[in-house]
């Protein structure tokens, strides 16, 4: 089963341009408790390299592009994020890495929980062990 779960957003466009609305129940499968965005990432820099024990997120590139790697401890998949009208659902216990940010990339993320450092797993071997219930 693929790790890549896209949520397609309806475009509420008219002659003035496009608009996307993100709303609990309608197109976001959790209560949104936090929103953050990543922008002006230096060229050649990669981010992420962690998983979350509890957090669920929907991520979308509202400008530019980047690559997202997802890994559930058993398989690894990579996708290009370059479309403001679809979000990537990132479930808990999913290792993520972000690479190849374009200069103009703005990665917007909706999160199900407030920021909590203790929810992060930053060691890949520890993450794999927890996935396989060895930790
Ligand atoms: C994720 C990917 C897609 C906060 O204080 N509050 C926040 O809500 C966040 C997200 C970060 N921070 C602080 C913690 C660090 O000192 O901002 C700094 C950079 O965060 P981090 O190194 O975790 O950033 P990324 O780009 O590696 O990862 C972030 C999210 O943390 C993570 O949940 O899934 O983006």
mmCIF file of C-alpha atoms and ligand atoms in Angstrom:
data_model
loop_
_atom_site.group_PDB
_atom_site.id
_atom_site.type_symbol
_atom_site.label_atom_id
_atom_site.label_comp_id
_atom_site.label_asym_id
_atom_site.label_seq_id
_atom_site.Cartn_x
_atom_site.Cartn_y
_atom_site.Cartn_z
ATOM 1 C CA UNK A 1 0.000 0.000 0.000
ATOM 2 C CA UNK A 2 1.357 3.413 -0.940
ATOM 3 C CA UNK A 3 2.430 5.825 1.792
ATOM 4 C CA UNK A 4 1.418 8.736 -0.421
ATOM 5 C CA UNK A 5 -2.049 10.024 0.382
ATOM 6 C CA UNK A 6 -3.047 13.164 -1.485
ATOM 7 C CA UNK A 7 -6.016 15.305 -0.560
ATOM 8 C CA UNK A 8 -7.356 17.203 -3.565
ATOM 9 C CA UNK A 9 -8.584 20.719 -2.763
ATOM 10 C CA UNK A 10 -11.410 22.311 -4.657
ATOM 11 C CA UNK A 11 -10.355 25.471 -6.506
ATOM 12 C CA UNK A 12 -12.743 28.280 -5.729
ATOM 13 C CA UNK A 13 -11.630 30.305 -8.704
ATOM 14 C CA UNK A 14 -13.250 33.027 -10.702
ATOM 15 C CA UNK A 15 -12.096 35.670 -13.180
ATOM 16 C CA UNK A 16 -10.011 37.295 -10.405
ATOM 17 C CA UNK A 17 -7.902 34.204 -9.763
ATOM 18 C CA UNK A 18 -7.868 31.149 -7.520
ATOM 19 C CA UNK A 19 -8.694 30.477 -3.889
ATOM 20 C CA UNK A 20 -8.407 27.299 -1.827
ATOM 21 C CA UNK A 21 -10.160 26.925 1.544
ATOM 22 C CA UNK A 22 -8.925 24.425 4.140
ATOM 23 C CA UNK A 23 -11.532 23.315 6.585
ATOM 24 C CA UNK A 24 -11.951 20.590 9.185
ATOM 25 C CA UNK A 25 -14.388 17.872 7.983
ATOM 26 C CA UNK A 26 -14.462 19.246 4.424
ATOM 27 C CA UNK A 27 -10.868 18.568 3.341
ATOM 28 C CA UNK A 28 -8.707 18.259 6.468
ATOM 29 C CA UNK A 29 -9.202 15.038 8.482
ATOM 30 C CA UNK A 30 -8.336 16.455 11.917
ATOM 31 C CA UNK A 31 -8.826 19.541 14.088
ATOM 32 C CA UNK A 32 -6.203 22.070 13.021
ATOM 33 C CA UNK A 33 -4.333 23.170 16.142
ATOM 34 C CA UNK A 34 -1.280 24.696 14.469
ATOM 35 C CA UNK A 35 -0.236 26.126 11.115
ATOM 36 C CA UNK A 36 3.338 26.823 10.060
ATOM 37 C CA UNK A 37 5.175 27.430 6.829
ATOM 38 C CA UNK A 38 8.717 26.879 5.631
ATOM 39 C CA UNK A 39 10.131 29.358 3.138
ATOM 40 C CA UNK A 40 13.429 30.860 1.923
ATOM 41 C CA UNK A 41 15.108 27.474 2.405
ATOM 42 C CA UNK A 42 18.746 27.765 1.375
ATOM 43 C CA UNK A 43 19.616 25.979 -1.850
ATOM 44 C CA UNK A 44 20.953 22.463 -1.331
ATOM 45 C CA UNK A 45 19.589 22.265 2.213
ATOM 46 C CA UNK A 46 17.438 19.306 3.295
ATOM 47 C CA UNK A 47 15.038 19.401 6.267
ATOM 48 C CA UNK A 48 13.001 17.011 8.374
ATOM 49 C CA UNK A 49 14.819 13.783 9.259
ATOM 50 C CA UNK A 50 12.383 12.913 11.998
ATOM 51 C CA UNK A 51 9.024 11.290 12.715
ATOM 52 C CA UNK A 52 6.230 12.146 15.132
ATOM 53 C CA UNK A 53 4.680 9.674 17.534
ATOM 54 C CA UNK A 54 1.279 11.338 17.623
ATOM 55 C CA UNK A 55 1.108 14.276 15.212
ATOM 56 C CA UNK A 56 -0.874 14.205 11.965
ATOM 57 C CA UNK A 57 -0.234 16.818 9.300
ATOM 58 C CA UNK A 58 -1.307 17.959 5.862
ATOM 59 C CA UNK A 59 1.482 19.629 3.861
ATOM 60 C CA UNK A 60 1.208 21.524 0.595
ATOM 61 C CA UNK A 61 3.491 23.666 -1.533
ATOM 62 C CA UNK A 62 1.569 26.901 -2.020
ATOM 63 C CA UNK A 63 4.470 28.209 -4.131
ATOM 64 C CA UNK A 64 7.468 26.554 -5.789
ATOM 65 C CA UNK A 65 8.368 22.952 -5.180
ATOM 66 C CA UNK A 66 10.259 20.479 -3.038
ATOM 67 C CA UNK A 67 10.573 16.732 -2.692
ATOM 68 C CA UNK A 68 9.118 14.874 0.278
ATOM 69 C CA UNK A 69 10.366 11.447 1.329
ATOM 70 C CA UNK A 70 8.067 9.371 3.543
ATOM 71 C CA UNK A 71 9.150 6.192 5.299
ATOM 72 C CA UNK A 72 7.037 4.041 7.619
ATOM 73 C CA UNK A 73 9.948 1.914 8.789
ATOM 74 C CA UNK A 74 9.221 -0.746 6.185
ATOM 75 C CA UNK A 75 9.102 1.140 2.899
ATOM 76 C CA UNK A 76 10.178 4.537 1.575
ATOM 77 C CA UNK A 77 8.547 6.692 -1.108
ATOM 78 C CA UNK A 78 9.387 10.068 -2.606
ATOM 79 C CA UNK A 79 7.009 12.589 -4.157
ATOM 80 C CA UNK A 80 7.369 15.975 -5.775
ATOM 81 C CA UNK A 81 5.300 18.640 -4.049
ATOM 82 C CA UNK A 82 4.570 21.370 -6.569
ATOM 83 C CA UNK A 83 0.832 21.875 -6.547
ATOM 84 C CA UNK A 84 -1.098 24.322 -4.302
ATOM 85 C CA UNK A 85 -4.347 22.451 -4.847
ATOM 86 C CA UNK A 86 -3.389 19.183 -3.226
ATOM 87 C CA UNK A 87 -2.093 18.351 0.212
ATOM 88 C CA UNK A 88 -0.031 15.411 1.369
ATOM 89 C CA UNK A 89 -1.489 13.681 4.418
ATOM 90 C CA UNK A 90 1.367 12.703 6.731
ATOM 91 C CA UNK A 91 0.193 10.319 9.410
ATOM 92 C CA UNK A 92 1.912 9.752 12.752
ATOM 93 C CA UNK A 93 4.904 7.389 12.904
ATOM 94 C CA UNK A 94 6.084 8.431 9.464
ATOM 95 C CA UNK A 95 9.710 9.423 8.922
ATOM 96 C CA UNK A 96 9.936 12.471 6.641
ATOM 97 C CA UNK A 97 12.708 14.240 4.767
ATOM 98 C CA UNK A 98 12.380 17.279 2.526
ATOM 99 C CA UNK A 99 14.864 17.896 -0.285
ATOM 100 C CA UNK A 100 15.401 20.017 -3.405
ATOM 101 C CA UNK A 101 13.547 23.134 -2.292
ATOM 102 C CA UNK A 102 13.127 25.649 -5.086
ATOM 103 C CA UNK A 103 14.112 29.206 -4.164
ATOM 104 C CA UNK A 104 10.480 30.297 -4.144
ATOM 105 C CA UNK A 105 9.170 27.272 -2.218
ATOM 106 C CA UNK A 106 6.592 27.961 0.487
ATOM 107 C CA UNK A 107 5.627 24.728 2.226
ATOM 108 C CA UNK A 108 2.465 25.237 4.293
ATOM 109 C CA UNK A 109 1.684 22.665 6.983
ATOM 110 C CA UNK A 110 -1.507 22.094 8.986
ATOM 111 C CA UNK A 111 -0.913 20.184 12.204
ATOM 112 C CA UNK A 112 -3.247 18.296 14.506
ATOM 113 C CA UNK A 113 -1.347 19.209 17.697
ATOM 114 C CA UNK A 114 0.602 22.079 19.213
ATOM 115 C CA UNK A 115 4.380 22.004 18.911
ATOM 116 C CA UNK A 116 5.794 19.403 21.291
ATOM 117 C CA UNK A 117 9.454 18.456 21.075
ATOM 118 C CA UNK A 118 8.871 15.212 23.007
ATOM 119 C CA UNK A 119 6.647 13.994 20.142
ATOM 120 C CA UNK A 120 9.659 13.971 17.775
ATOM 121 C CA UNK A 121 11.767 10.903 17.027
ATOM 122 C CA UNK A 122 14.976 12.247 15.526
ATOM 123 C CA UNK A 123 17.003 9.028 15.387
ATOM 124 C CA UNK A 124 16.200 6.831 12.384
ATOM 125 C CA UNK A 125 17.274 3.550 14.004
ATOM 126 C CA UNK A 126 15.130 4.322 17.057
ATOM 127 C CA UNK A 127 12.212 5.133 14.753
ATOM 128 C CA UNK A 128 12.544 1.825 12.891
ATOM 129 C CA UNK A 129 12.780 -0.061 16.190
ATOM 130 C CA UNK A 130 9.590 1.631 17.442
ATOM 131 C CA UNK A 131 7.793 0.827 14.168
ATOM 132 C CA UNK A 132 8.765 -2.808 14.512
ATOM 133 C CA UNK A 133 7.929 -2.793 18.234
ATOM 134 C CA UNK A 134 11.535 -3.512 19.092
ATOM 135 C CA UNK A 135 12.113 -0.232 20.929
HETATM 136 C C1 LIG B 1 7.587 18.458 9.926
HETATM 137 C C2 LIG B 1 8.229 19.123 8.778
HETATM 138 C C3 LIG B 1 7.394 19.051 7.526
HETATM 139 C C4 LIG B 1 8.657 25.574 16.633
HETATM 140 O O1 LIG B 1 9.051 26.246 17.594
HETATM 141 N N1 LIG B 1 7.327 25.391 16.415
HETATM 142 C C5 LIG B 1 6.840 24.680 15.376
HETATM 143 O O2 LIG B 1 5.617 24.570 15.227
HETATM 144 C C6 LIG B 1 7.770 24.069 14.469
HETATM 145 C C7 LIG B 1 7.284 23.238 13.284
HETATM 146 C C8 LIG B 1 9.111 24.268 14.686
HETATM 147 N N2 LIG B 1 9.534 24.999 15.742
HETATM 148 C C9 LIG B 1 10.976 25.223 15.931
HETATM 149 C C10 LIG B 1 11.785 23.989 16.305
HETATM 150 C C11 LIG B 1 13.126 24.260 15.668
HETATM 151 O O3 LIG B 1 13.917 25.037 16.529
HETATM 152 O O4 LIG B 1 11.490 25.675 14.681
HETATM 153 C C12 LIG B 1 12.786 25.135 14.445
HETATM 154 C C13 LIG B 1 12.812 24.357 13.135
HETATM 155 O O5 LIG B 1 11.999 23.178 13.258
HETATM 156 P P1 LIG B 1 12.427 21.769 12.633
HETATM 157 O O6 LIG B 1 13.894 21.629 12.657
HETATM 158 O O7 LIG B 1 11.607 20.709 13.289
HETATM 159 O O8 LIG B 1 11.943 21.988 11.120
HETATM 160 P P2 LIG B 1 11.856 20.916 9.949
HETATM 161 O O9 LIG B 1 11.695 21.690 8.704
HETATM 162 O O10 LIG B 1 12.952 19.921 10.002
HETATM 163 O O11 LIG B 1 10.493 20.097 10.247
HETATM 164 C C14 LIG B 1 9.259 20.760 10.249
HETATM 165 C C15 LIG B 1 8.386 20.304 11.425
HETATM 166 O O12 LIG B 1 9.095 20.451 12.658
HETATM 167 C C16 LIG B 1 7.970 18.868 11.297
HETATM 168 O O13 LIG B 1 6.946 18.590 12.225
HETATM 169 O O14 LIG B 1 6.854 17.499 9.748
HETATM 170 O O15 LIG B 1 8.578 20.493 9.027
#
